[in-house]
XYZ file of C-alpha atoms in Angstrom:
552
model
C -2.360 -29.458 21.485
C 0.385 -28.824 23.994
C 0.764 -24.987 24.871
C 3.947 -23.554 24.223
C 4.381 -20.993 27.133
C 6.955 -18.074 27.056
C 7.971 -16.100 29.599
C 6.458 -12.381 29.648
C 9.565 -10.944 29.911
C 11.184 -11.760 26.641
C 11.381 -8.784 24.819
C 14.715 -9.629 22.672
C 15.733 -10.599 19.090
C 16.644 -14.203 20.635
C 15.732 -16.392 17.701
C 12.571 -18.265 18.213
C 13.915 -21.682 16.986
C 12.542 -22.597 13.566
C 8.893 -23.929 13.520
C 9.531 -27.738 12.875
C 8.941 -29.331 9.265
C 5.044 -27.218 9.090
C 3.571 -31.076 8.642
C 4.194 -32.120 11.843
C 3.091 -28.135 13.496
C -0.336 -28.678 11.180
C -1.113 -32.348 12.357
C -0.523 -31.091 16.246
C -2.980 -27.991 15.893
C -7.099 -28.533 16.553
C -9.496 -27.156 13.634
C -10.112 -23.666 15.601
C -6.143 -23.181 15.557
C -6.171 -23.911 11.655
C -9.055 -21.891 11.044
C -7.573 -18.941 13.170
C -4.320 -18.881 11.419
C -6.494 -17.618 8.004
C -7.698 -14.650 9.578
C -6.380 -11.770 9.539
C -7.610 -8.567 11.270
C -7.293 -5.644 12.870
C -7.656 -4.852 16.463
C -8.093 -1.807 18.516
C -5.709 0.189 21.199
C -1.645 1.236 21.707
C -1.348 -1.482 24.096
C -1.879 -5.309 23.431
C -2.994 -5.457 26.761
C -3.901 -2.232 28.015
C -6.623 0.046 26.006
C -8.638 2.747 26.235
C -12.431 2.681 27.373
C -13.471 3.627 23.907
C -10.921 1.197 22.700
C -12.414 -1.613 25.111
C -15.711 -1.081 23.628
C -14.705 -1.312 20.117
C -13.382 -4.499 20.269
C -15.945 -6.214 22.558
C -18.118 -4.439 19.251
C -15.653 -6.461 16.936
C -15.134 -9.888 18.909
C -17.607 -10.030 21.247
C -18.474 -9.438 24.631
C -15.451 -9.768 26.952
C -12.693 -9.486 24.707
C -11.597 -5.711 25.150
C -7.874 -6.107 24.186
C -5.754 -7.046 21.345
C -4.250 -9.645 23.294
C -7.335 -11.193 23.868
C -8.605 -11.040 20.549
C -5.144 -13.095 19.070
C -5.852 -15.761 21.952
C -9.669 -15.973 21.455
C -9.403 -16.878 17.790
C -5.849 -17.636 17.366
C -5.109 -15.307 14.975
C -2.494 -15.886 12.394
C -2.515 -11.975 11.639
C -3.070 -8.604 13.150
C -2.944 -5.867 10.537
C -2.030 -1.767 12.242
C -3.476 1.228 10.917
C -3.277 4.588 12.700
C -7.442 4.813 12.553
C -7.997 1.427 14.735
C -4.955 3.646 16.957
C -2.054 1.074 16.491
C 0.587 4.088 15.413
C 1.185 6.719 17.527
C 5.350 6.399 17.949
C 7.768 3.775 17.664
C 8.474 2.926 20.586
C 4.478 2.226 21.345
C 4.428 0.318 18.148
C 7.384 -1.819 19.420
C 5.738 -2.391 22.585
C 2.435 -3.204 20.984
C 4.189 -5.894 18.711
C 5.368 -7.495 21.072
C 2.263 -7.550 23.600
C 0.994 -9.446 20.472
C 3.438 -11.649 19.702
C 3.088 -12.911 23.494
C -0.149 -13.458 23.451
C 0.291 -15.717 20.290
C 3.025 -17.451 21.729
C 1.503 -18.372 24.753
C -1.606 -19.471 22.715
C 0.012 -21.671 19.886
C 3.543 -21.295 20.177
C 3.258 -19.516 16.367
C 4.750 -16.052 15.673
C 1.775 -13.862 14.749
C 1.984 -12.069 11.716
C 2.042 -8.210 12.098
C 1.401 -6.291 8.984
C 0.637 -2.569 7.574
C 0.111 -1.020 4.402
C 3.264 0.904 3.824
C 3.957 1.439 0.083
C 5.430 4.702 0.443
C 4.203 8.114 -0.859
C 0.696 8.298 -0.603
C 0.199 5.055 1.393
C 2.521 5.474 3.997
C 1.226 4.621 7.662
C 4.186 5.255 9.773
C 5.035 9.249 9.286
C 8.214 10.456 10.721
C 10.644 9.505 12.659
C 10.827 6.909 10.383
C 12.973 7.761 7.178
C 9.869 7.761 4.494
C 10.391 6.541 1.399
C 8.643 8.722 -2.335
C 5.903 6.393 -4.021
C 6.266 3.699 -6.336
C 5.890 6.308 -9.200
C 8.096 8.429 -7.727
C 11.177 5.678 -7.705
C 9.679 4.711 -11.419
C 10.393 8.070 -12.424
C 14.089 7.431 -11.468
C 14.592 5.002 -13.726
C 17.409 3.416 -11.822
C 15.858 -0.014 -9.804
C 18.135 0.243 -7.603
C 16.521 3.208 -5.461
C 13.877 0.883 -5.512
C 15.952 -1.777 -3.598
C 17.051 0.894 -1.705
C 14.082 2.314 -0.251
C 12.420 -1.342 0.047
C 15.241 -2.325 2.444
C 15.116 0.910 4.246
C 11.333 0.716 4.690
C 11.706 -2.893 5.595
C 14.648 -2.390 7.986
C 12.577 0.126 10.060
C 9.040 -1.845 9.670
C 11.027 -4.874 10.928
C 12.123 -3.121 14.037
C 8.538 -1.862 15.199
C 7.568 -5.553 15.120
C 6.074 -5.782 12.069
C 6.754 -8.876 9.740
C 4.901 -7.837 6.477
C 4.462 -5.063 4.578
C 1.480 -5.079 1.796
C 3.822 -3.865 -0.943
C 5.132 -3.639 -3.585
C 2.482 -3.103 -6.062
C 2.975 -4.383 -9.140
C 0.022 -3.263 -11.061
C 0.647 -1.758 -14.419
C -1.425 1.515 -14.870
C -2.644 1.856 -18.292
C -5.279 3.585 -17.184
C -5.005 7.366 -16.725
C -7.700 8.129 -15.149
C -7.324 5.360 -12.097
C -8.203 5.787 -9.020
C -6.868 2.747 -7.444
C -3.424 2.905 -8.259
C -2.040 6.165 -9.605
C 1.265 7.161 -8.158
C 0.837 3.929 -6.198
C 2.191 1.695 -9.690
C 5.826 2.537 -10.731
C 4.601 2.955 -14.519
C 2.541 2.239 -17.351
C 4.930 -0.096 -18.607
C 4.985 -3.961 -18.013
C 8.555 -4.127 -18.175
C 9.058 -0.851 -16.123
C 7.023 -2.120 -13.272
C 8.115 -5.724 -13.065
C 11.420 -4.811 -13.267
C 11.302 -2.317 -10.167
C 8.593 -4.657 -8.282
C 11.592 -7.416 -8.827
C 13.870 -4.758 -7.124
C 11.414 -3.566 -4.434
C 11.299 -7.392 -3.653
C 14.591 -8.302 -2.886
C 15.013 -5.349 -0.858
C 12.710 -6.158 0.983
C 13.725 -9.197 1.529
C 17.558 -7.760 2.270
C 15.830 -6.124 5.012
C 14.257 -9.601 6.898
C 10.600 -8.617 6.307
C 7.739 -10.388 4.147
C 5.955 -9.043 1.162
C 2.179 -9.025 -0.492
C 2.608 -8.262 -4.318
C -0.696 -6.460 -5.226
C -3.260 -6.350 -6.377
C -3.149 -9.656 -9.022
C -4.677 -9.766 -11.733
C -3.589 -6.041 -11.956
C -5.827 -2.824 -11.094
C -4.062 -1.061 -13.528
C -6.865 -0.694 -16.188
C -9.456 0.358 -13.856
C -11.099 3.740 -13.121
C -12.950 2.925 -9.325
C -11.029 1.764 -6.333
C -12.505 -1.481 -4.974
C -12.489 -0.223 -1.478
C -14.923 2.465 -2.957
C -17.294 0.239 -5.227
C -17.639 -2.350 -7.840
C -14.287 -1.985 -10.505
C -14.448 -4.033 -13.615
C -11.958 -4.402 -16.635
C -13.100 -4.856 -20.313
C -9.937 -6.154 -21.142
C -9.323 -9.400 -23.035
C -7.940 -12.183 -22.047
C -4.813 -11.823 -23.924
C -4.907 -8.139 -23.026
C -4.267 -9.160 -19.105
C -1.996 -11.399 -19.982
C 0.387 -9.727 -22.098
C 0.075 -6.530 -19.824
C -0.549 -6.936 -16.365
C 0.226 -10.313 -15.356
C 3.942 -10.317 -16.235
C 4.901 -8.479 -13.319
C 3.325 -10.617 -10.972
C 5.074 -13.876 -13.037
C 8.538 -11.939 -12.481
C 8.118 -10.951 -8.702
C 7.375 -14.874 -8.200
C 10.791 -15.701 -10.082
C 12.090 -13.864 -7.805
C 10.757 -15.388 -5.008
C 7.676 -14.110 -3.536
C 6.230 -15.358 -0.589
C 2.623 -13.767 -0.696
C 0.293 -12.415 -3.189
C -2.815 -10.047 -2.704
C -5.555 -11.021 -5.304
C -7.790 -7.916 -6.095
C -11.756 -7.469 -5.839
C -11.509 -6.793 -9.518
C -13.886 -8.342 -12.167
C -12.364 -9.680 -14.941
C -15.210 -11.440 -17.193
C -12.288 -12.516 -19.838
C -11.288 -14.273 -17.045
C -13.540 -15.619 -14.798
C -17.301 -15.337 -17.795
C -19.279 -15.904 -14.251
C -18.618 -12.437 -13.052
C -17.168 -13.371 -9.371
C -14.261 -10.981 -8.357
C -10.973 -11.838 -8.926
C -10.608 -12.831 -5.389
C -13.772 -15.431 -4.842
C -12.627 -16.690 -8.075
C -11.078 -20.173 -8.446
C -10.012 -19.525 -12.755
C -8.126 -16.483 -11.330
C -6.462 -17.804 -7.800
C -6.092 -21.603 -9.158
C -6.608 -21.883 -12.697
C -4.030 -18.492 -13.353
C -1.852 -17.793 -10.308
C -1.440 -21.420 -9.286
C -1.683 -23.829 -11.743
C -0.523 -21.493 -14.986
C 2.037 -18.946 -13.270
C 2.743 -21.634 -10.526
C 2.855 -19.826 -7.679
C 2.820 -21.942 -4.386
C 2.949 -19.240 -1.904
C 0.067 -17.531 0.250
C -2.542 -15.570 -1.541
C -4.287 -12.974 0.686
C -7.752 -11.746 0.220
C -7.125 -7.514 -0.496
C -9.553 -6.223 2.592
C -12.855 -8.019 2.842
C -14.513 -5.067 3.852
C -14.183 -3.637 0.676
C -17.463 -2.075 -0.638
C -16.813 -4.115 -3.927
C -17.994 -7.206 -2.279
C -21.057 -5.690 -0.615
C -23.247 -7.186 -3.071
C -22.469 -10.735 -1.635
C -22.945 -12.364 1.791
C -19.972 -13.499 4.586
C -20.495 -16.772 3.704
C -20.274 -16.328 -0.126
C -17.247 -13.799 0.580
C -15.763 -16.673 2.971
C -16.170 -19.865 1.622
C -16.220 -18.284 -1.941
C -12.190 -17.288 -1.160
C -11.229 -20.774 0.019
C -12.641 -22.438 -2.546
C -10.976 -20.473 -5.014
C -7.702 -20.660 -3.581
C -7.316 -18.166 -1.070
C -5.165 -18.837 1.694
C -5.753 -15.798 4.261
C -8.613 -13.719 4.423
C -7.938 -9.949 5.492
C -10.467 -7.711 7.709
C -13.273 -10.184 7.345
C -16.574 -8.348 8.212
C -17.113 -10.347 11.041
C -14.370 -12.214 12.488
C -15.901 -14.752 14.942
C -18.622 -14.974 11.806
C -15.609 -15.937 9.466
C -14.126 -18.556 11.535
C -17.876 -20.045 11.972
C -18.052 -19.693 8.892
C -15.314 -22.064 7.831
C -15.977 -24.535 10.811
C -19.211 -24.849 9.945
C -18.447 -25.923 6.538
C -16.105 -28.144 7.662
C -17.935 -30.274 10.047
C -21.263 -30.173 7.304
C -18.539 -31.310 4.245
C -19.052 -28.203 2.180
C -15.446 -27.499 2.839
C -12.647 -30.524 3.648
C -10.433 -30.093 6.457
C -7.587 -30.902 4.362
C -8.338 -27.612 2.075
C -7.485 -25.677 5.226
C -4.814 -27.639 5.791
C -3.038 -26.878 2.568
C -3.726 -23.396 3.664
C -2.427 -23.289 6.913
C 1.169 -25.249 6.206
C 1.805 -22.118 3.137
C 1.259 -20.300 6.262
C 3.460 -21.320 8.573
C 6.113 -21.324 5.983
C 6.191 -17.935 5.798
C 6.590 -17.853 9.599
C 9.557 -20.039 9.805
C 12.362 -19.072 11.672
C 10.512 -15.786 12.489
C 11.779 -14.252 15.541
C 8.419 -12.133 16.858
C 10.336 -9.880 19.236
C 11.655 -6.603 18.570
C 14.537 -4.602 20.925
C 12.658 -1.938 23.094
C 12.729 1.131 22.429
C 13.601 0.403 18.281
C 15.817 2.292 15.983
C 14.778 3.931 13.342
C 15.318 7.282 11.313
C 18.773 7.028 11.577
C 20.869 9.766 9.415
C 21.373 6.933 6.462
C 18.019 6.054 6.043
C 16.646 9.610 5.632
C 19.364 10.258 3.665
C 18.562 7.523 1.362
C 15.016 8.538 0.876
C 15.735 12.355 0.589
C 18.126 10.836 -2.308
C 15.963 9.125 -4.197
C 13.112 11.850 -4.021
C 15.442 13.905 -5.623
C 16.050 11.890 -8.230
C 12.365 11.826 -9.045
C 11.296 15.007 -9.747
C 10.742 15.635 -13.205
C 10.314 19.203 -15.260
C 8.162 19.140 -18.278
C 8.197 22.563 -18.790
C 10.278 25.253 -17.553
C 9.700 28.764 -18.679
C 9.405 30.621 -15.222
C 12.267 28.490 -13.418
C 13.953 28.909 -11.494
C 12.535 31.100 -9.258
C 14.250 34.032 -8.755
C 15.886 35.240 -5.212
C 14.194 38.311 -5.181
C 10.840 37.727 -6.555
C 7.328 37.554 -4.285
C 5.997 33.732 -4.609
C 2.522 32.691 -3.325
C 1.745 29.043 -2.957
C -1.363 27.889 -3.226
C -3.809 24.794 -4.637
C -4.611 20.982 -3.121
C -3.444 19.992 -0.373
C -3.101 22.118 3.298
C -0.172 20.121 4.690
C 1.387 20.158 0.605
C 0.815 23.897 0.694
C 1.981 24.912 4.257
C 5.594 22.420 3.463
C 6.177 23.859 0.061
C 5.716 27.628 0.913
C 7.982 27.041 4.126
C 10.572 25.277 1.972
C 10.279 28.624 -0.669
C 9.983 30.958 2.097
C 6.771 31.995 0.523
C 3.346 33.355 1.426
C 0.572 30.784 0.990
C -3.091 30.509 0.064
C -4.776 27.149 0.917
C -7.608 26.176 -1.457
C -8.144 22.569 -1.668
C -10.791 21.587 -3.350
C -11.956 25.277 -3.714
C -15.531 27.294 -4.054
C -15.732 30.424 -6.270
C -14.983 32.607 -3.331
C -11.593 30.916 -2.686
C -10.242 31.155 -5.898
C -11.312 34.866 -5.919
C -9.108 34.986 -3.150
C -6.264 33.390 -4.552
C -6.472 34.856 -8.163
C -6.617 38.419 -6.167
C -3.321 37.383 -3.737
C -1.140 35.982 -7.093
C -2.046 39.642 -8.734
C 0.157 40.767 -5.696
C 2.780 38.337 -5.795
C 5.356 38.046 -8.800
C 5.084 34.388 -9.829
C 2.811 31.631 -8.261
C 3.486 28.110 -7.960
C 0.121 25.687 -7.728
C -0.337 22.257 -6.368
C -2.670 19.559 -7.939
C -3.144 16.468 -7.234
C -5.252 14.531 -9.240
C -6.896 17.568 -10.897
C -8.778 15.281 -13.641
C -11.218 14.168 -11.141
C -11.762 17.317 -9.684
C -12.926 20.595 -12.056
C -12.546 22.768 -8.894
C -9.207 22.307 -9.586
C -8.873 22.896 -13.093
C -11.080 26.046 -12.525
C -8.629 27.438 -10.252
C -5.295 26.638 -12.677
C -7.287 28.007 -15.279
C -8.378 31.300 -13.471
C -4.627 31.544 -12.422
C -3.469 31.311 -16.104
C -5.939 33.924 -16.869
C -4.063 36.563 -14.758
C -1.238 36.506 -17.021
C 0.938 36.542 -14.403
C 3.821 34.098 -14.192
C 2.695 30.361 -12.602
C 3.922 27.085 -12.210
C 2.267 23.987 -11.547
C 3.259 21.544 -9.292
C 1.148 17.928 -9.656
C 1.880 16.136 -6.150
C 0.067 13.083 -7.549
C -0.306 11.544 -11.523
C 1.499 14.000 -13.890
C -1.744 13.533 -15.978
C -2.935 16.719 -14.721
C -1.428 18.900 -17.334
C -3.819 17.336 -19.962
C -6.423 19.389 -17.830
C -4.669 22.939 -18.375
C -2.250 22.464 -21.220
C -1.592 26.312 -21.479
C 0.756 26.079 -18.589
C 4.311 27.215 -19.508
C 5.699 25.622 -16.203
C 5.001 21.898 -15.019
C 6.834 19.980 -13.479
C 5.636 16.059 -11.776
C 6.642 15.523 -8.116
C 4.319 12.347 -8.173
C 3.799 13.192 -3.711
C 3.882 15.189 -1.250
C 5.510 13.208 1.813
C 8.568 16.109 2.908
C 11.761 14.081 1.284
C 9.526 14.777 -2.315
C 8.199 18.257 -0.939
C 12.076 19.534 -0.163
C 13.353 18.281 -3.484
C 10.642 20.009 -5.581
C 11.434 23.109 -3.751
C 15.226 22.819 -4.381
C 14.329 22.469 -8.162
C 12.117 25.565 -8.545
C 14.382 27.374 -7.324
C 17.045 25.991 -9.105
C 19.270 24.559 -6.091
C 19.426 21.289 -7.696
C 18.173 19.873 -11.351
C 15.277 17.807 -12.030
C 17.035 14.412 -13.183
C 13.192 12.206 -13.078
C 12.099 10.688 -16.435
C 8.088 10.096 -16.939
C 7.540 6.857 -16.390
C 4.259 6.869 -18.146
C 2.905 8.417 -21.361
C 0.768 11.699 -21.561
C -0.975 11.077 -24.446
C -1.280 14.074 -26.918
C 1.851 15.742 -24.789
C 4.752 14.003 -23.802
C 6.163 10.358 -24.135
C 7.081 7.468 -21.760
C 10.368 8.437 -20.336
C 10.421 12.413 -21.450
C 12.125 15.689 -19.281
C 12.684 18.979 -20.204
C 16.419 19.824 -20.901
């Protein structure tokens, strides 16, 4: 095809006119171009063009020999998507990430003349890429526990706002999962409740503010991880559930969120044998992509693989992972294994018949849909953390945190607190927001909570951080041993408010569902009483305390 050349030096938000009707941009690209727009992958380095030896090395690892940049990754393969994370160093500061963007962008212009997609993972709260100075927003449960969907709109457009001016066109969120499932591992804090109604309501909400803000979306993780105790990125998660069970549960959400307009879906690793009786995961699996999420809940958007690397799918081989996703519907694959090895992959079944080229067609043009009009350049350096925005996310962490019991609140001016419990950067926040002395334990030995048991007996009241305490009895040992003191403690759970199940002698809980600082400065302004605790649960503690309870 013809080469679409821009000049190096455009770095504004000049519109990039509209991609023509996607038929005619489909029937001008070769098979490599097709097959590169599918991909979607990570690449090393701050700098499209410019990287680190160690940097260098990891990508010629990655790509093969001679590609050492970003930039020459996107033109080698013609990626349709890079995805950032702070590990493959993509994140240092905003105005690198700008920079990097649009080093990207370039390169994918002057390759196809088609914006590249730029994506990240930031949900908020515990999944939150991009720390400060961008204005970040409390977790999914978090804004559930408001009970108000408008602070999710809110923080949606504020996320998306700033995400948008970094470069990046997509962010994989909301999720929409519904977790039923106490003891989950995937989701957590990550789902807004445990309630199908609660969740797609707030997903719906999360949506169009995200949309408000000029950035795309991945709903996740369909059918729902919501029932599930492993985390696919971990190992092999499987649901019992019925048929009907999914249905009635954990698919209305994602039926809602496409109402409302959805342009992308991420289907899960997940096995659902009510679903698919053959075993596959839910995202090599054509009853779950096509027979559900197309043809029942008629969705016509992109579906995105959740990360191929996943240790969920180590069982099966690149070409099973591969073709096994496009034959079941999937229209983008995310962190293949191997990248040149997935786009062989593909062309080889092509050109042999296994796969027809008009498969990847149908692909490619729900690609490029989401890519119309998209103007790939960002203003250099970007604005972000403005006054507003933090303001809106310090407001709607305060509206989350939720007291379930209160007996030693507020704290009193005068009184000795310790801190201590999960979490060193949790710990060191909260006891600098109490003015208090602090004992880190984390996930602690017998010696360590010696330590702290013998520093509360010389403080007046303790307050305790857990996060997640079911899944880890070092934990519960040390809330327990605390308890034992009989002097005065409160516990703080920075992730599910589950955790009081696992010590329900405690006289003083309250849920702060994270620990990013917006959530860490309003739980410190309610214990010690600067402010109320306004949050609702937004899930059930069975045997304790309903959907939608607070102290008064």
């Amino acid at each position: 095809m013809n080469r679409r050349l821009l000049p190096v030096v455009v770095l504004t938000m000049a519109a990039i006119p509209a991609l023509a009707a996607t038929r005619d941009e489909v029937a001008s690209m070769t098979l490599d171009e097709k097959v590169g727009q599918m991909v979607v992958s990570y690449v090393y380095g701050e700098s499209a063009t410019s990287v680190s030896a160690s940097d260098a090395a990891a990508n010629e690892a990655m790509f093969g020999a001679g590609v050492t940049t970003g930039a020459q990754a996107v033109a080698k393969y013609h990626l349709g998507g890079v995805i950032y994370f702070t590990w493959s160093r993509n994140l240092a500061n905003p105005p690198q990430i700008a920079a990097l963007s649009n080093g990207l962008q370039r390169a994918a212009m002057a390759d196809t003349g088609i914006p590249l997609q730029i994506s990240t993972d930031q949900e908020g709260g515990t999944v939150n890429r991009i720390g400060a100075p961008l204005a970040i927003s409390p977790g999914a449960m978090a804004i559930g526990a408001t009970f108000d969907p408008r602070t999710a709109y809110d923080a949606a457009r504020v996320s998306g706002t700033e995400l948008r001016a970094l470069g990046i066109t997509v962010t994989h969120a909301p999720v929409v999962d519904v977790n039923t499932n106490p003891r989950n591992a995937a989701d957590g804090v990550r789902a807004f409740s445990d309630r199908t109604a609660h969740v797609a309501t707030f997903g719906v909400a999360a949506e169009r503010g995200y949309r408000a803000a000029g950035i795309g979306t991945t709903a996740k993780h369909f059918p729902g991880l919501g029932d599930t105790t492993v985390n696919t990125d971990n190992d092999v998660a499987v649901t019992d559930e019925s048929r009907a069970q999914i249905l009635r549960t954990h698919v209305p959400p994602f039926r809602a969120i496409i109402a409302a307009g959805a342009g992308s879906i991420m289907a899960a690793h997940i096995v659902a044998p009510s679903l698919d009786p053959t075993g596959a995961p839910a995202s090599l699996s054509r009853p779950v992509i096509t027979g559900l999420l197309r043809d029942q809940l008629g969705f016509k958007g992109v579906v995105v693989t959740d990360a191929l690397e996943a240790a969920a799918l180590a069982g099966y081989t690149d070409e099973q992972v591969i073709l096994g996703a496009v034959r079941a519907g999937v229209d983008q694959l995310l962190m293949p294994r191997s990248v040149p090895g997935a786009i062989r992959i593909l062309l080889d079944a092509v050109e042999s018949g296994q796969l027809s080229e008009r498969r990847i067609d149908e692909s490619v043009r729900r690609i490029l849909k989401t890519k119309k009009g998209l103007s790939p350049y960002v203003a250099e350096p970007p604005v972000v953390g403005t006054p507003a925005a933090v303001e809106t996310m310090n407001r709607i962490a305060a509206r989350s945190i939720t007291s379930l019991r209160t007996a030693h609140l507020p704290l009193r001016p005068e009184q000795k607190v310790l801190v201590t419990g999960w979490g060193v950067g949790t710990t060191t926040n909260l006891a600098a927001a109490l003015g208090a002395t602090r004992v880190y334990t984390g996930s602690p030995s017998d010696t360590v909570i010696a330590q702290a048991v013998a520093a509360a007996g010389q403080h007046d009241i303790t307050v305790v951080t857990t996060s997640n305490a079911w899944a880890d009895p070092t934990q519960v040992k040390l809330v327990e041993a605390l308890l034992a003191t009989g002097k005065p403690i409160v516990v703080a759970a920075v992730g599910t408010p589950y955790d009081l199940a696992s010590f329900p002698a405690a006289k003083t809980f309250v849920a702060a569902y994270g620990y990013q600082p917006p959530t860490i400065a309003a739980l410190a302004a309610v214990l010690q009483g600067r402010t109320t605790a306004p949050g609702r649960l937004p899930v059930t503690i069975e045997g304790f305390y309903p959907y939608g309870f607070r102290a008064h």
